[in-house]
Short mmCIF file of C-alpha atoms and ligand atoms in Angstrom, two decimals:
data_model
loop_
_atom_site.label_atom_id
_atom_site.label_comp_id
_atom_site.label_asym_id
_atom_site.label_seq_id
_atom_site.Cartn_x
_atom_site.Cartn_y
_atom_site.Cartn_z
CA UNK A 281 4.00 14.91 6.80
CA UNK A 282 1.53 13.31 4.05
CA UNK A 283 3.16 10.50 2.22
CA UNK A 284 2.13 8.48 -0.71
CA UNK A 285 3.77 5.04 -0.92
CA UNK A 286 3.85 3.52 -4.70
CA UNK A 287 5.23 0.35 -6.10
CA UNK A 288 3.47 -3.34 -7.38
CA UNK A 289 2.08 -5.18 -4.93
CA UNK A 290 3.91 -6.98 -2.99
CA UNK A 291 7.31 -3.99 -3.64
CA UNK A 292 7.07 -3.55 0.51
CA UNK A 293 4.79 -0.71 0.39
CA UNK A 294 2.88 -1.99 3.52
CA UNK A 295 6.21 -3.50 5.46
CA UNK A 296 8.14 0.58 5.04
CA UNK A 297 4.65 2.21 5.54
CA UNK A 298 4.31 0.43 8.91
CA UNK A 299 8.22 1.93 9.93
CA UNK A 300 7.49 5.01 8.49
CA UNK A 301 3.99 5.48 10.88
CA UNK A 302 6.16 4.07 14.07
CA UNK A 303 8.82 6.61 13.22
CA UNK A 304 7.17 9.63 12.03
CA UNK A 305 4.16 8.89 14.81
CA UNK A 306 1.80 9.37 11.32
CA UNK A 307 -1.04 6.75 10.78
CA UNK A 308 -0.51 4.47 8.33
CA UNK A 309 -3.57 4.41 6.03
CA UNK A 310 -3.97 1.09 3.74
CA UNK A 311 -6.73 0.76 1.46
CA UNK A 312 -6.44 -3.09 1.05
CA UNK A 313 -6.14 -3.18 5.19
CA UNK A 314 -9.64 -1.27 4.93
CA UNK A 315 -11.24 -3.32 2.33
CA UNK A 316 -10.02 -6.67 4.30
CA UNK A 317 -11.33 -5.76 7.50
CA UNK A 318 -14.88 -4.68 6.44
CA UNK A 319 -14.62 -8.09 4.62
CA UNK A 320 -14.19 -9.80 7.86
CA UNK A 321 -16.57 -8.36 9.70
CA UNK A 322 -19.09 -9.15 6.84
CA UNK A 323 -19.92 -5.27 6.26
CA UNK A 324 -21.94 -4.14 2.91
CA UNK A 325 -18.79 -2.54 1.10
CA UNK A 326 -16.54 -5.31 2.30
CA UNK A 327 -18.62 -7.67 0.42
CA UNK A 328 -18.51 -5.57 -2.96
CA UNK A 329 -14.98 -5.22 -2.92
CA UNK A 330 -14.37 -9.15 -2.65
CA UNK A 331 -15.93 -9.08 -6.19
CA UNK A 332 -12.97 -7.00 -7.27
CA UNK A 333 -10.27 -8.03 -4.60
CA UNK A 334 -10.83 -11.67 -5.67
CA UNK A 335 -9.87 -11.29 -9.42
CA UNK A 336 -6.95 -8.99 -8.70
CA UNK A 337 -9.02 -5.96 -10.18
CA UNK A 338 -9.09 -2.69 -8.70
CA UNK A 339 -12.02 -1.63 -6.46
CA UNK A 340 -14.27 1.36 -8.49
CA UNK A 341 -12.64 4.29 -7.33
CA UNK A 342 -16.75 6.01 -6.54
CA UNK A 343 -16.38 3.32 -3.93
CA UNK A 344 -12.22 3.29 -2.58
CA UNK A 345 -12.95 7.41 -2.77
CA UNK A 346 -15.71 7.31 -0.39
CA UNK A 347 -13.88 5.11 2.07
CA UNK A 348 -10.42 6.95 1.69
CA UNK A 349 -12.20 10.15 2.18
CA UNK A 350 -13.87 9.08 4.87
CA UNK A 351 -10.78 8.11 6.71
CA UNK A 352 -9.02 10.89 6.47
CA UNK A 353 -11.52 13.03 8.50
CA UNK A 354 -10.23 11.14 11.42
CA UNK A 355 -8.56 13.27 14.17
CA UNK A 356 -5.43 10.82 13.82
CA UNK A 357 -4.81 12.68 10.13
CA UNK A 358 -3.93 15.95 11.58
CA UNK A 359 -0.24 16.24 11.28
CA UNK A 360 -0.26 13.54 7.51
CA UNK A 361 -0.23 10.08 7.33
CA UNK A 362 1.37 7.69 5.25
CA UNK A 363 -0.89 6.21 2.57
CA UNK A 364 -0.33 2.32 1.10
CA UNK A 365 -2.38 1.58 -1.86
CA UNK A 366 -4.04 4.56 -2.66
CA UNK A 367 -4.19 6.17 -4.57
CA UNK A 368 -3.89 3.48 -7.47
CA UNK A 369 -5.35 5.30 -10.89
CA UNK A 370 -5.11 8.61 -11.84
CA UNK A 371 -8.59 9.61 -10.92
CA UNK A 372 -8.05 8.71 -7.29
CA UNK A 373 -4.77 10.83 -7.80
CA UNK A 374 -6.24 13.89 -8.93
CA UNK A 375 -9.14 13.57 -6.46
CA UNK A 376 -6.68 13.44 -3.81
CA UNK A 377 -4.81 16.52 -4.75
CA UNK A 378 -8.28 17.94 -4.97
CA UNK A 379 -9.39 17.26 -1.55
CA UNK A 380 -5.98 18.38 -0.34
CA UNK A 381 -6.10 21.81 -2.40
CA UNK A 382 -9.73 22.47 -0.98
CA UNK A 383 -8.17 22.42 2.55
CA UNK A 384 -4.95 24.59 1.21
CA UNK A 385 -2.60 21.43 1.89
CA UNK A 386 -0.79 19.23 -0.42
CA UNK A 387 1.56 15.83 -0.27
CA UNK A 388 4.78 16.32 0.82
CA UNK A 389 6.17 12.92 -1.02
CA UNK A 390 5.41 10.31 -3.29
CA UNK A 391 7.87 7.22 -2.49
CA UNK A 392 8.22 4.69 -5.68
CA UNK A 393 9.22 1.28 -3.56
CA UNK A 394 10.62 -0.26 -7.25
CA UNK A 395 11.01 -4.25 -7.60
CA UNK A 396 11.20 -5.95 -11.07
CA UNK A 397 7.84 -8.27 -11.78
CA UNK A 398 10.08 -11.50 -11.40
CA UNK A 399 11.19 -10.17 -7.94
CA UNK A 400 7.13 -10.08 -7.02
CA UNK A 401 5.87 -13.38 -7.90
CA UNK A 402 8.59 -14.92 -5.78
CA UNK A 403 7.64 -12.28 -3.15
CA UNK A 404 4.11 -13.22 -3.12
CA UNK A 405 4.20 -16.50 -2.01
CA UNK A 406 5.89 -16.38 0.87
CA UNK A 407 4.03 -13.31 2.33
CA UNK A 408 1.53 -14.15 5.51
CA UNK A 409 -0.97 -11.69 6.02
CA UNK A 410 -2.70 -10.97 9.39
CA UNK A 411 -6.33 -10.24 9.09
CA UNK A 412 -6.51 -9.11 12.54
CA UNK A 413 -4.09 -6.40 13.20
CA UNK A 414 -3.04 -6.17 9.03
CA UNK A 415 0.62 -7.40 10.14
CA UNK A 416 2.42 -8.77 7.02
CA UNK A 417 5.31 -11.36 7.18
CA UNK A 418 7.16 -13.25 5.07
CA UNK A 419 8.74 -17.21 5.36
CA UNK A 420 11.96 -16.51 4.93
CA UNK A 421 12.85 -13.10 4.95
CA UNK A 422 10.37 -11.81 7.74
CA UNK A 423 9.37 -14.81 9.68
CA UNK A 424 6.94 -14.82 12.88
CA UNK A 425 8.59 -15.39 16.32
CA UNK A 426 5.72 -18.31 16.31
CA UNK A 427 5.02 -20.37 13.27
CA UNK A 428 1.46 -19.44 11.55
CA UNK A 429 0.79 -16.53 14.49
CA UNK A 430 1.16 -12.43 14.70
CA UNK A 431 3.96 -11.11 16.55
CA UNK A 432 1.93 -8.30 17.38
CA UNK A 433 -1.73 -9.43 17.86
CA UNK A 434 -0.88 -13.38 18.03
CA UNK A 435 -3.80 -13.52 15.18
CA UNK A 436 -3.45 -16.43 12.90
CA UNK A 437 -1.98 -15.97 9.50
CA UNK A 438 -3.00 -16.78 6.44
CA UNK A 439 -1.49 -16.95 2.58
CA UNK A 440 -3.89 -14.49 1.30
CA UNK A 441 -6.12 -15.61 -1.84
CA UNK A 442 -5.24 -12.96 -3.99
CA UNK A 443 -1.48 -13.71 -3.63
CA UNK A 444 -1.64 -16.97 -5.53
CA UNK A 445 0.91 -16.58 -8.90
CA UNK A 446 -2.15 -16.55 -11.70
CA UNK A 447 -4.09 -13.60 -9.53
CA UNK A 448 -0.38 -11.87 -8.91
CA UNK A 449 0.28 -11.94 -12.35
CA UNK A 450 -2.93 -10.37 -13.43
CA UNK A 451 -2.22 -7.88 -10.29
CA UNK A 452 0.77 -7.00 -12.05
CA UNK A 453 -0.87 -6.34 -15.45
CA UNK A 454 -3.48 -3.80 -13.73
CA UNK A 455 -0.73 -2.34 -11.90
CA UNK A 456 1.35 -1.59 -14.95
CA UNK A 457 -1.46 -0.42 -16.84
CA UNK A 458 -3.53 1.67 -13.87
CA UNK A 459 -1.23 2.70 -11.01
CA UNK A 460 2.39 3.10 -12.51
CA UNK A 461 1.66 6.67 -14.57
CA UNK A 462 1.02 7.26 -11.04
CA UNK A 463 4.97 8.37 -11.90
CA UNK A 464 4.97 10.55 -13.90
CA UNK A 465 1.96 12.30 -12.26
CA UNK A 466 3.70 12.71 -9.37
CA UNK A 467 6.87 13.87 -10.78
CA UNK A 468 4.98 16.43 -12.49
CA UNK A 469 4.01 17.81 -8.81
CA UNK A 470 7.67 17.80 -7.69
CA UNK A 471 7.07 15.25 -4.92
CA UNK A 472 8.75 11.77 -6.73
CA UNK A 473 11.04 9.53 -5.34
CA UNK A 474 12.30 6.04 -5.89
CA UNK A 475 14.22 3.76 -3.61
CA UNK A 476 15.44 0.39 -4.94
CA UNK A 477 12.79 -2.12 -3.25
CA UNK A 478 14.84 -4.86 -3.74
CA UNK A 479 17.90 -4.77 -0.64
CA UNK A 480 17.14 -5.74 2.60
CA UNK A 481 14.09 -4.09 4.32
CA UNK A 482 16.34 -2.54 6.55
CA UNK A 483 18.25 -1.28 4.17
CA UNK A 484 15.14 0.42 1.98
CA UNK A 485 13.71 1.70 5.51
CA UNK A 486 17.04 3.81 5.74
CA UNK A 487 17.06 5.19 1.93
CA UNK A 488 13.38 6.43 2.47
CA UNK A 489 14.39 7.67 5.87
CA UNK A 490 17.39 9.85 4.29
CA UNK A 491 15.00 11.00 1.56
CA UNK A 492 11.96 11.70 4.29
CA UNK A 493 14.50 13.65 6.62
CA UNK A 494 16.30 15.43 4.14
P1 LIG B 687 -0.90 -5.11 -2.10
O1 LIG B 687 -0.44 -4.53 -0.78
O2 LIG B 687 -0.40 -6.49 -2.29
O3 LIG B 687 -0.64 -4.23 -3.25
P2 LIG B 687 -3.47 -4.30 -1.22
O4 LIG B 687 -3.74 -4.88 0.10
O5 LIG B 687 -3.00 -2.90 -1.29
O6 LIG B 687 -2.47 -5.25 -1.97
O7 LIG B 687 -4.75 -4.41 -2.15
C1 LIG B 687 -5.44 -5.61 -2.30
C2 LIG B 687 -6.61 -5.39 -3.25
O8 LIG B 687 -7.51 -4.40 -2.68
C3 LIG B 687 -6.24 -4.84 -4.61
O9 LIG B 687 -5.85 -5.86 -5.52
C4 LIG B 687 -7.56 -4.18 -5.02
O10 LIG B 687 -8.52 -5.13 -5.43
C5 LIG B 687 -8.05 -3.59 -3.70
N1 LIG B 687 -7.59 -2.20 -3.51
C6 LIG B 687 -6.75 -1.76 -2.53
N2 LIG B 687 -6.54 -0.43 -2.65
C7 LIG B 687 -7.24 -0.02 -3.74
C8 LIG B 687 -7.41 1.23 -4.40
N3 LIG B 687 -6.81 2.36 -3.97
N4 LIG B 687 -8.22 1.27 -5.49
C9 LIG B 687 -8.83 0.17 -5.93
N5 LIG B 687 -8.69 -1.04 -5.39
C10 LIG B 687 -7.91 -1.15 -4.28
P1 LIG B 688 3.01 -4.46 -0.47
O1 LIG B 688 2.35 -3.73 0.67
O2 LIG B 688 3.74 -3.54 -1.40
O3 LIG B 688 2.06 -5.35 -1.21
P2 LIG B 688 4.37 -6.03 1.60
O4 LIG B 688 4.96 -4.98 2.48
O5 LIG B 688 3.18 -6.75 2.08
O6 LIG B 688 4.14 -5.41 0.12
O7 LIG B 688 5.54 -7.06 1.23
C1 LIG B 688 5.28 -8.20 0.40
C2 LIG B 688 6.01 -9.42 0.97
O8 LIG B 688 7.43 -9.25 0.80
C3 LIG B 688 5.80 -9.63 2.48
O9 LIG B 688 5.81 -11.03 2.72
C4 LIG B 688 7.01 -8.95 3.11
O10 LIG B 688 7.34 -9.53 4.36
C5 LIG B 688 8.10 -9.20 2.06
N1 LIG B 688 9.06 -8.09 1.93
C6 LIG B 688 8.84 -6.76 2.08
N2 LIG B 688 9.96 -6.03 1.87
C7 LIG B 688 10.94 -6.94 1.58
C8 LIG B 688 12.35 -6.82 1.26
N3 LIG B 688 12.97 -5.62 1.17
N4 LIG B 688 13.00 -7.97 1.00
C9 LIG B 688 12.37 -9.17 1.05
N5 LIG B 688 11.07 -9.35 1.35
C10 LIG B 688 10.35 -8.25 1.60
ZN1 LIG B 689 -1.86 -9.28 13.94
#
């Protein structure tokens, strides 16, 4: 099963993606994860993309393409994956139906994870991010077993940089203007769907389940 998820940042893309890859035994493929870890270990491309990351502007897509591609030529890919963050501009879009034609494949679903901007910014600052393993949390609504550390890898968390309001905002703004005809592109293909982002996680995980399943 191959899986786009869409939404604004911070819409839960990453916290269903996760579910959906335990579930569905798919890899869960996050460009931002990517971008964040070659950042950490001090790699070439993870320094260009802090340019971008930084300001809440979108990686060149010469660059996310090369990576994503890349990726997906892991033996892990073979029965789909679940994609979070990419693709994020209708280039990247039409360059993954491309690659996916050349191979005589195609997505099976494109997920819309919908929360209203004023839902986000709230969002936002309560997420903690795990550089380490990419676990996400959240102070109230996801907490860690133990304050400041990952469940999973016991990593420390942090408030990431690009999740302070001004650079959310701005996040918003590119997201609006580069990633949401994302929509209509994909309900051109047949593939759309949209779950209201804004109940419980639980609750979301089981509308995309019923949708995945059907
Ligand atoms: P969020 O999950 O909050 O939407 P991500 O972790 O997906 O954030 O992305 C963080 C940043 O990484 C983005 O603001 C952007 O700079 C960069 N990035 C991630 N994926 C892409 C992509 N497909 N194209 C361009 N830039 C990307
Ligand atoms: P994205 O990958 O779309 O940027 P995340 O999955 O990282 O979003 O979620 C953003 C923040 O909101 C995180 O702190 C996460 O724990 C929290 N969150 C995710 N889904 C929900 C939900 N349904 N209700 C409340 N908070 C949520
Ligand atoms: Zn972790």
């Amino acid at each position: 099963m191959k899986i786009v998820m869409l939404g604004a940042p911070g819409a839960g893309k990453g916290t269903q993606a996760k579910r959906i890859a335990a579930k569905y035994g798919i890899p869960h493929i996050s460009t931002g994860d990517i971008f964040r870890a070659n950042l950490k270990a001090g790699t070439e491309l993870g320094l260009k993309a802090k340019e971008y990351m930084d300001k809440g502007a979108l990686v060149p897509d010469s660059l996310t393409l090369e990576l994503i591609m890349d990726r997906f030529n892991n033996e892990d890919c073979a029965n789909g994956y679940v994609l979070d963050g990419f693709p994020r501009t209708i280039p990247q879009a039409k360059a993954l139906t491309e690659a996916l034609e050349k191979i005589g494949d195609k997505l099976d679903f494109a997920v819309d994870v919908d929360v209203p901007d004023e839902a986000i910014i709230s969002r936002m600052s309560g997420r903690r991010a795990c550089l380490q393993c990419g676990g996400t949390y959240h102070v109230v609504f996801n907490p860690p077993k133990v304050e400041g550390k990952c469940d999973a890898c016991g990593g420390d968390l942090i408030l990431r940089s690009d999740d302070a309001p001004e650079t959310v905002r701005h996040r918003l703004e590119v997201y609006h203007e580069q990633t949401q005809p994302l929509i209509d592109y994909y309900k051109d293909e047949g593939i759309f769907e949209r779950v209201d982002g804004t109940k419980d996680m639980e609750t979301v995980f089981e509308d995309i389940t019923n949708i995945l399943d059907r």
